[in-house]
PDB file of C-alpha atoms in Angstrom:
ATOM      1  CA  UNK A   1      73.161  98.244  98.709  1.00  0.00           C
ATOM      2  CA  UNK A   2      76.685  99.832  98.093  1.00  0.00           C
ATOM      3  CA  UNK A   3      78.867  97.279  99.739  1.00  0.00           C
ATOM      4  CA  UNK A   4      82.559  98.320  98.901  1.00  0.00           C
ATOM      5  CA  UNK A   5      82.845 101.514  97.029  1.00  0.00           C
ATOM      6  CA  UNK A   6      86.354 102.490  95.325  1.00  0.00           C
ATOM      7  CA  UNK A   7      87.050 106.044  94.079  1.00  0.00           C
ATOM      8  CA  UNK A   8      88.187 106.856  91.420  1.00  0.00           C
ATOM      9  CA  UNK A   9      87.487 104.088  88.970  1.00  0.00           C
ATOM     10  CA  UNK A  10      90.359 105.243  86.466  1.00  0.00           C
ATOM     11  CA  UNK A  11      93.477 107.467  86.938  1.00  0.00           C
ATOM     12  CA  UNK A  12      96.513 108.350  84.735  1.00  0.00           C
ATOM     13  CA  UNK A  13      99.406 109.684  86.684  1.00  0.00           C
ATOM     14  CA  UNK A  14     102.992 110.920  85.676  1.00  0.00           C
ATOM     15  CA  UNK A  15     106.026 109.337  87.385  1.00  0.00           C
ATOM     16  CA  UNK A  16     106.690 110.956  90.571  1.00  0.00           C
ATOM     17  CA  UNK A  17     103.224 112.223  91.233  1.00  0.00           C
ATOM     18  CA  UNK A  18     101.142 111.214  94.377  1.00  0.00           C
ATOM     19  CA  UNK A  19      97.566 110.175  94.660  1.00  0.00           C
ATOM     20  CA  UNK A  20      95.340 108.465  97.134  1.00  0.00           C
ATOM     21  CA  UNK A  21      92.876 105.776  96.338  1.00  0.00           C
ATOM     22  CA  UNK A  22      89.689 105.820  98.592  1.00  0.00           C
ATOM     23  CA  UNK A  23      87.807 102.697  99.586  1.00  0.00           C
ATOM     24  CA  UNK A  24      84.618 102.820 101.471  1.00  0.00           C
ATOM     25  CA  UNK A  25      82.419 100.075 102.998  1.00  0.00           C
ATOM     26  CA  UNK A  26      79.060 100.272 104.500  1.00  0.00           C
ATOM     27  CA  UNK A  27      78.900  96.799 106.289  1.00  0.00           C
ATOM     28  CA  UNK A  28      80.526  97.724 109.420  1.00  0.00           C
ATOM     29  CA  UNK A  29      83.256  95.190 108.569  1.00  0.00           C
ATOM     30  CA  UNK A  30      86.296  95.330 111.159  1.00  0.00           C
ATOM     31  CA  UNK A  31      88.781  94.076 108.491  1.00  0.00           C
ATOM     32  CA  UNK A  32      89.976  95.928 105.281  1.00  0.00           C
ATOM     33  CA  UNK A  33      92.462  95.113 102.452  1.00  0.00           C
ATOM     34  CA  UNK A  34      94.226  96.432  99.518  1.00  0.00           C
ATOM     35  CA  UNK A  35      95.192  94.266  96.656  1.00  0.00           C
ATOM     36  CA  UNK A  36      96.897  94.938  93.324  1.00  0.00           C
ATOM     37  CA  UNK A  37      96.013  92.750  90.207  1.00  0.00           C
ATOM     38  CA  UNK A  38      98.597  92.279  87.608  1.00  0.00           C
ATOM     39  CA  UNK A  39      98.132  90.008  84.709  1.00  0.00           C
ATOM     40  CA  UNK A  40      99.121  86.281  85.258  1.00  0.00           C
ATOM     41  CA  UNK A  41      99.871  86.961  88.917  1.00  0.00           C
ATOM     42  CA  UNK A  42      96.485  86.986  90.567  1.00  0.00           C
ATOM     43  CA  UNK A  43      95.890  89.351  93.527  1.00  0.00           C
ATOM     44  CA  UNK A  44      98.592  90.293  95.792  1.00  0.00           C
ATOM     45  CA  UNK A  45      97.904  91.921  99.246  1.00  0.00           C
ATOM     46  CA  UNK A  46      99.571  95.150  99.672  1.00  0.00           C
ATOM     47  CA  UNK A  47      98.424  96.476 103.159  1.00  0.00           C
ATOM     48  CA  UNK A  48      95.537  95.511 105.443  1.00  0.00           C
ATOM     49  CA  UNK A  49      93.702  96.682 108.596  1.00  0.00           C
ATOM     50  CA  UNK A  50      92.025  94.741 111.337  1.00  0.00           C
ATOM     51  CA  UNK A  51      90.274  97.614 112.682  1.00  0.00           C
ATOM     52  CA  UNK A  52      90.066 101.486 113.079  1.00  0.00           C
ATOM     53  CA  UNK A  53      93.520 103.070 113.615  1.00  0.00           C
ATOM     54  CA  UNK A  54      95.271  99.916 112.757  1.00  0.00           C
ATOM     55  CA  UNK A  55      97.229  98.906 109.644  1.00  0.00           C
ATOM     56  CA  UNK A  56      99.709  96.173 108.639  1.00  0.00           C
ATOM     57  CA  UNK A  57     101.875  95.255 105.657  1.00  0.00           C
ATOM     58  CA  UNK A  58     100.886  92.528 103.300  1.00  0.00           C
ATOM     59  CA  UNK A  59     102.944  90.602 100.678  1.00  0.00           C
ATOM     60  CA  UNK A  60     103.838  93.601  98.417  1.00  0.00           C
ATOM     61  CA  UNK A  61     103.860  97.046 100.615  1.00  0.00           C
ATOM     62  CA  UNK A  62     106.985  98.965  99.190  1.00  0.00           C
ATOM     63  CA  UNK A  63     105.908 102.143  97.701  1.00  0.00           C
ATOM     64  CA  UNK A  64     102.450 102.242  99.397  1.00  0.00           C
ATOM     65  CA  UNK A  65     101.031 103.850 102.720  1.00  0.00           C
ATOM     66  CA  UNK A  66      97.533 103.330 104.104  1.00  0.00           C
ATOM     67  CA  UNK A  67      95.451 104.872 106.874  1.00  0.00           C
ATOM     68  CA  UNK A  68      92.325 103.603 108.517  1.00  0.00           C
ATOM     69  CA  UNK A  69      91.146 106.746 110.489  1.00  0.00           C
ATOM     70  CA  UNK A  70      87.693 105.756 110.227  1.00  0.00           C
ATOM     71  CA  UNK A  71      86.186 102.291 110.306  1.00  0.00           C
ATOM     72  CA  UNK A  72      84.400 102.506 107.113  1.00  0.00           C
ATOM     73  CA  UNK A  73      87.148 103.932 105.034  1.00  0.00           C
ATOM     74  CA  UNK A  74      90.564 102.561 104.108  1.00  0.00           C
ATOM     75  CA  UNK A  75      92.861 104.956 102.115  1.00  0.00           C
ATOM     76  CA  UNK A  76      95.784 103.769  99.916  1.00  0.00           C
ATOM     77  CA  UNK A  77      98.679 106.305  99.091  1.00  0.00           C
ATOM     78  CA  UNK A  78     101.249 106.464  96.481  1.00  0.00           C
ATOM     79  CA  UNK A  79     103.615 109.206  97.453  1.00  0.00           C
ATOM     80  CA  UNK A  80     105.833 108.984  94.290  1.00  0.00           C
ATOM     81  CA  UNK A  81     104.254 106.907  91.523  1.00  0.00           C
ATOM     82  CA  UNK A  82     106.407 104.664  89.595  1.00  0.00           C
ATOM     83  CA  UNK A  83     105.583 102.646  86.264  1.00  0.00           C
ATOM     84  CA  UNK A  84     105.861  99.573  88.191  1.00  0.00           C
ATOM     85  CA  UNK A  85     102.657 100.577  90.069  1.00  0.00           C
ATOM     86  CA  UNK A  86     100.542 100.403  87.102  1.00  0.00           C
ATOM     87  CA  UNK A  87      97.932  97.991  88.019  1.00  0.00           C
ATOM     88  CA  UNK A  88      94.404  97.502  88.918  1.00  0.00           C
ATOM     89  CA  UNK A  89      93.654  97.988  92.612  1.00  0.00           C
ATOM     90  CA  UNK A  90      91.195  96.153  94.681  1.00  0.00           C
ATOM     91  CA  UNK A  91      89.843  96.937  97.994  1.00  0.00           C
ATOM     92  CA  UNK A  92      88.088  94.321 100.104  1.00  0.00           C
ATOM     93  CA  UNK A  93      86.552  94.083 103.402  1.00  0.00           C
ATOM     94  CA  UNK A  94      85.356  91.411 105.850  1.00  0.00           C
ATOM     95  CA  UNK A  95      83.853  90.921 109.173  1.00  0.00           C
ATOM     96  CA  UNK A  96      86.937  89.018 110.363  1.00  0.00           C
ATOM     97  CA  UNK A  97      84.722  86.675 112.063  1.00  0.00           C
ATOM     98  CA  UNK A  98      86.596  83.195 111.560  1.00  0.00           C
ATOM     99  CA  UNK A  99      85.287  82.051 108.335  1.00  0.00           C
ATOM    100  CA  UNK A 100      83.642  84.998 106.637  1.00  0.00           C
ATOM    101  CA  UNK A 101      84.777  85.625 103.066  1.00  0.00           C
ATOM    102  CA  UNK A 102      86.017  88.984 101.667  1.00  0.00           C
ATOM    103  CA  UNK A 103      83.780  91.485  99.837  1.00  0.00           C
ATOM    104  CA  UNK A 104      85.499  93.299  96.915  1.00  0.00           C
ATOM    105  CA  UNK A 105      84.992  96.787  95.203  1.00  0.00           C
ATOM    106  CA  UNK A 106      84.984  97.050  91.607  1.00  0.00           C
ATOM    107  CA  UNK A 107      88.585  98.081  91.221  1.00  0.00           C
ATOM    108  CA  UNK A 108      90.682 101.155  90.311  1.00  0.00           C
ATOM    109  CA  UNK A 109      92.744 100.997  86.914  1.00  0.00           C
ATOM    110  CA  UNK A 110      95.830 102.949  87.375  1.00  0.00           C
ATOM    111  CA  UNK A 111      98.329 103.840  84.911  1.00  0.00           C
ATOM    112  CA  UNK A 112     101.667 105.638  85.690  1.00  0.00           C
ATOM    113  CA  UNK A 113     103.343 107.224  82.542  1.00  0.00           C
TER     114      UNK A 113
ATOM    115  CA  UNK B   1     105.481  80.047 102.241  1.00  0.00           C
ATOM    116  CA  UNK B   2     102.112  79.440 101.103  1.00  0.00           C
ATOM    117  CA  UNK B   3     101.161  79.183  97.216  1.00  0.00           C
ATOM    118  CA  UNK B   4      98.146  78.457  95.133  1.00  0.00           C
ATOM    119  CA  UNK B   5      98.622  77.144  91.622  1.00  0.00           C
ATOM    120  CA  UNK B   6      96.136  77.232  89.016  1.00  0.00           C
ATOM    121  CA  UNK B   7      97.589  75.338  86.174  1.00  0.00           C
ATOM    122  CA  UNK B   8      95.415  76.408  83.487  1.00  0.00           C
ATOM    123  CA  UNK B   9      95.732  79.940  82.191  1.00  0.00           C
ATOM    124  CA  UNK B  10      92.889  79.820  79.714  1.00  0.00           C
ATOM    125  CA  UNK B  11      90.199  77.248  79.228  1.00  0.00           C
ATOM    126  CA  UNK B  12      87.620  77.113  76.411  1.00  0.00           C
ATOM    127  CA  UNK B  13      84.552  74.888  76.553  1.00  0.00           C
ATOM    128  CA  UNK B  14      81.468  74.639  74.518  1.00  0.00           C
ATOM    129  CA  UNK B  15      78.092  75.825  76.170  1.00  0.00           C
ATOM    130  CA  UNK B  16      76.434  72.974  77.770  1.00  0.00           C
ATOM    131  CA  UNK B  17      79.536  70.903  78.258  1.00  0.00           C
ATOM    132  CA  UNK B  18      81.065  70.133  81.688  1.00  0.00           C
ATOM    133  CA  UNK B  19      83.850  72.257  83.444  1.00  0.00           C
ATOM    134  CA  UNK B  20      86.467  71.509  85.844  1.00  0.00           C
ATOM    135  CA  UNK B  21      88.932  74.224  86.854  1.00  0.00           C
ATOM    136  CA  UNK B  22      91.991  73.044  89.047  1.00  0.00           C
ATOM    137  CA  UNK B  23      93.391  74.482  91.970  1.00  0.00           C
ATOM    138  CA  UNK B  24      96.388  73.196  94.144  1.00  0.00           C
ATOM    139  CA  UNK B  25      97.583  74.562  97.322  1.00  0.00           C
ATOM    140  CA  UNK B  26     100.840  74.362  99.252  1.00  0.00           C
ATOM    141  CA  UNK B  27     100.251  74.775 103.023  1.00  0.00           C
ATOM    142  CA  UNK B  28     101.305  72.623 106.208  1.00  0.00           C
ATOM    143  CA  UNK B  29      97.590  72.389 107.345  1.00  0.00           C
ATOM    144  CA  UNK B  30      94.263  72.297 105.753  1.00  0.00           C
ATOM    145  CA  UNK B  31      93.534  75.853 104.931  1.00  0.00           C
ATOM    146  CA  UNK B  32      90.192  77.860 104.188  1.00  0.00           C
ATOM    147  CA  UNK B  33      89.594  77.495 100.782  1.00  0.00           C
ATOM    148  CA  UNK B  34      87.545  79.917  98.283  1.00  0.00           C
ATOM    149  CA  UNK B  35      86.717  80.010  94.680  1.00  0.00           C
ATOM    150  CA  UNK B  36      85.840  83.653  93.217  1.00  0.00           C
ATOM    151  CA  UNK B  37      84.638  84.663  89.931  1.00  0.00           C
ATOM    152  CA  UNK B  38      85.490  87.934  88.138  1.00  0.00           C
ATOM    153  CA  UNK B  39      83.724  89.376  85.261  1.00  0.00           C
ATOM    154  CA  UNK B  40      85.414  91.988  83.113  1.00  0.00           C
ATOM    155  CA  UNK B  41      85.550  95.376  84.818  1.00  0.00           C
ATOM    156  CA  UNK B  42      84.256  93.792  88.162  1.00  0.00           C
ATOM    157  CA  UNK B  43      85.494  92.806  91.531  1.00  0.00           C
ATOM    158  CA  UNK B  44      85.696  89.332  92.667  1.00  0.00           C
ATOM    159  CA  UNK B  45      82.301  87.533  93.716  1.00  0.00           C
ATOM    160  CA  UNK B  46      82.487  84.663  95.988  1.00  0.00           C
ATOM    161  CA  UNK B  47      81.358  81.498  94.455  1.00  0.00           C
ATOM    162  CA  UNK B  48      81.890  78.960  97.372  1.00  0.00           C
ATOM    163  CA  UNK B  49      84.006  78.087 100.282  1.00  0.00           C
ATOM    164  CA  UNK B  50      85.202  75.125 102.317  1.00  0.00           C
ATOM    165  CA  UNK B  51      86.262  75.191 106.001  1.00  0.00           C
ATOM    166  CA  UNK B  52      85.366  71.806 107.345  1.00  0.00           C
ATOM    167  CA  UNK B  53      83.121  68.780 106.988  1.00  0.00           C
ATOM    168  CA  UNK B  54      81.579  67.606 103.782  1.00  0.00           C
ATOM    169  CA  UNK B  55      84.400  67.711 101.124  1.00  0.00           C
ATOM    170  CA  UNK B  56      82.061  68.588  98.368  1.00  0.00           C
ATOM    171  CA  UNK B  57      80.832  72.057  98.629  1.00  0.00           C
ATOM    172  CA  UNK B  58      77.793  73.562  96.674  1.00  0.00           C
ATOM    173  CA  UNK B  59      78.149  77.128  95.619  1.00  0.00           C
ATOM    174  CA  UNK B  60      76.127  79.771  93.496  1.00  0.00           C
ATOM    175  CA  UNK B  61      75.341  79.600  89.850  1.00  0.00           C
ATOM    176  CA  UNK B  62      75.218  75.853  89.930  1.00  0.00           C
ATOM    177  CA  UNK B  63      79.175  75.537  90.800  1.00  0.00           C
ATOM    178  CA  UNK B  64      80.599  73.006  93.114  1.00  0.00           C
ATOM    179  CA  UNK B  65      83.987  72.165  94.389  1.00  0.00           C
ATOM    180  CA  UNK B  66      85.659  69.146  95.918  1.00  0.00           C
ATOM    181  CA  UNK B  67      88.303  69.251  98.436  1.00  0.00           C
ATOM    182  CA  UNK B  68      90.587  66.384  98.249  1.00  0.00           C
ATOM    183  CA  UNK B  69      93.279  66.593 101.184  1.00  0.00           C
ATOM    184  CA  UNK B  70      95.571  63.753  99.753  1.00  0.00           C
ATOM    185  CA  UNK B  71      95.864  65.987  96.609  1.00  0.00           C
ATOM    186  CA  UNK B  72      95.970  69.241  98.154  1.00  0.00           C
ATOM    187  CA  UNK B  73      93.547  70.191  95.628  1.00  0.00           C
ATOM    188  CA  UNK B  74      90.154  72.275  95.529  1.00  0.00           C
ATOM    189  CA  UNK B  75      88.858  71.774  91.987  1.00  0.00           C
ATOM    190  CA  UNK B  76      85.771  73.646  90.680  1.00  0.00           C
ATOM    191  CA  UNK B  77      83.208  72.033  88.709  1.00  0.00           C
ATOM    192  CA  UNK B  78      79.943  72.729  86.808  1.00  0.00           C
ATOM    193  CA  UNK B  79      77.951  69.998  84.801  1.00  0.00           C
ATOM    194  CA  UNK B  80      76.771  72.508  82.276  1.00  0.00           C
ATOM    195  CA  UNK B  81      78.325  75.561  81.300  1.00  0.00           C
ATOM    196  CA  UNK B  82      76.515  78.705  80.232  1.00  0.00           C
ATOM    197  CA  UNK B  83      77.649  81.448  77.927  1.00  0.00           C
ATOM    198  CA  UNK B  84      77.454  83.629  81.111  1.00  0.00           C
ATOM    199  CA  UNK B  85      79.965  81.900  82.848  1.00  0.00           C
ATOM    200  CA  UNK B  86      82.473  83.191  80.729  1.00  0.00           C
ATOM    201  CA  UNK B  87      84.882  85.146  83.200  1.00  0.00           C
ATOM    202  CA  UNK B  88      88.068  84.811  85.222  1.00  0.00           C
ATOM    203  CA  UNK B  89      88.130  82.333  88.266  1.00  0.00           C
ATOM    204  CA  UNK B  90      90.311  82.600  91.299  1.00  0.00           C
ATOM    205  CA  UNK B  91      91.198  79.914  93.771  1.00  0.00           C
ATOM    206  CA  UNK B  92      92.194  81.444  97.129  1.00  0.00           C
ATOM    207  CA  UNK B  93      93.458  79.959 100.534  1.00  0.00           C
ATOM    208  CA  UNK B  94      93.599  81.557 103.853  1.00  0.00           C
ATOM    209  CA  UNK B  95      95.430  80.350 106.862  1.00  0.00           C
ATOM    210  CA  UNK B  96      93.342  78.834 109.737  1.00  0.00           C
ATOM    211  CA  UNK B  97      95.845  80.468 112.317  1.00  0.00           C
ATOM    212  CA  UNK B  98      95.860  84.116 110.530  1.00  0.00           C
ATOM    213  CA  UNK B  99      92.663  84.691 108.424  1.00  0.00           C
ATOM    214  CA  UNK B 100      94.049  88.014 107.452  1.00  0.00           C
ATOM    215  CA  UNK B 101      96.733  86.173 105.301  1.00  0.00           C
ATOM    216  CA  UNK B 102      94.762  85.413 101.881  1.00  0.00           C
ATOM    217  CA  UNK B 103      96.490  83.959  98.803  1.00  0.00           C
ATOM    218  CA  UNK B 104      95.154  84.064  95.500  1.00  0.00           C
ATOM    219  CA  UNK B 105      95.952  81.798  92.353  1.00  0.00           C
ATOM    220  CA  UNK B 106      96.938  83.510  89.220  1.00  0.00           C
ATOM    221  CA  UNK B 107      93.465  82.938  87.696  1.00  0.00           C
ATOM    222  CA  UNK B 108      91.861  80.788  84.924  1.00  0.00           C
ATOM    223  CA  UNK B 109      90.175  82.541  82.046  1.00  0.00           C
ATOM    224  CA  UNK B 110      87.142  80.851  80.929  1.00  0.00           C
ATOM    225  CA  UNK B 111      85.885  81.135  77.475  1.00  0.00           C
ATOM    226  CA  UNK B 112      82.639  79.525  76.278  1.00  0.00           C
ATOM    227  CA  UNK B 113      81.775  78.690  72.785  1.00  0.00           C
ATOM    228  CA  UNK B 114      78.330  78.983  71.511  1.00  0.00           C
TER     229      UNK B 114
END
């Protein structure tokens, strides 16, 4: 019963490097989301997708790109990592049916040196 | 813009004592309301949700929350806390006309004393 799976769980990057975080869900959910969590700030929405092939900006999209080529996967990319992007990243998915809640992965802890 | 306020950053209660975590929101209409719990190193797990109807909602693990429209509040309660309830708790709201817009509070860390 996997639910939402995020890879990798931990990563350390140098400033300027690029990387992609992968989120996979096996619940056939239409909607997927990427958040970042910083101390004292709760979760902030980076980007989201309402279906395969669609993406939209959230609250803090700058410095990130996303793709949803397959319904079950939602990729978050950092083209040129900056120390300000050090954070814990969470992926979530939902059916998008009215009042259904979001289901979260366990997070990716990313450090940018 | 919407906002969600959890005024208590840290709360410590003794095991067996009652608990109330506060949540206030700012929004023009009644939003959808949620409480999530996050254990260390884990993602967020839904405790309960409110959409309409009875303003007192029951959730998992013995938690309940009461929606008070006049106070724009959705406080989480538990009559008797267990040591395993130590975690961080997040209140969240979603717009009724745009369910993709989820807003989270900054969280309340709960410590439970033996």
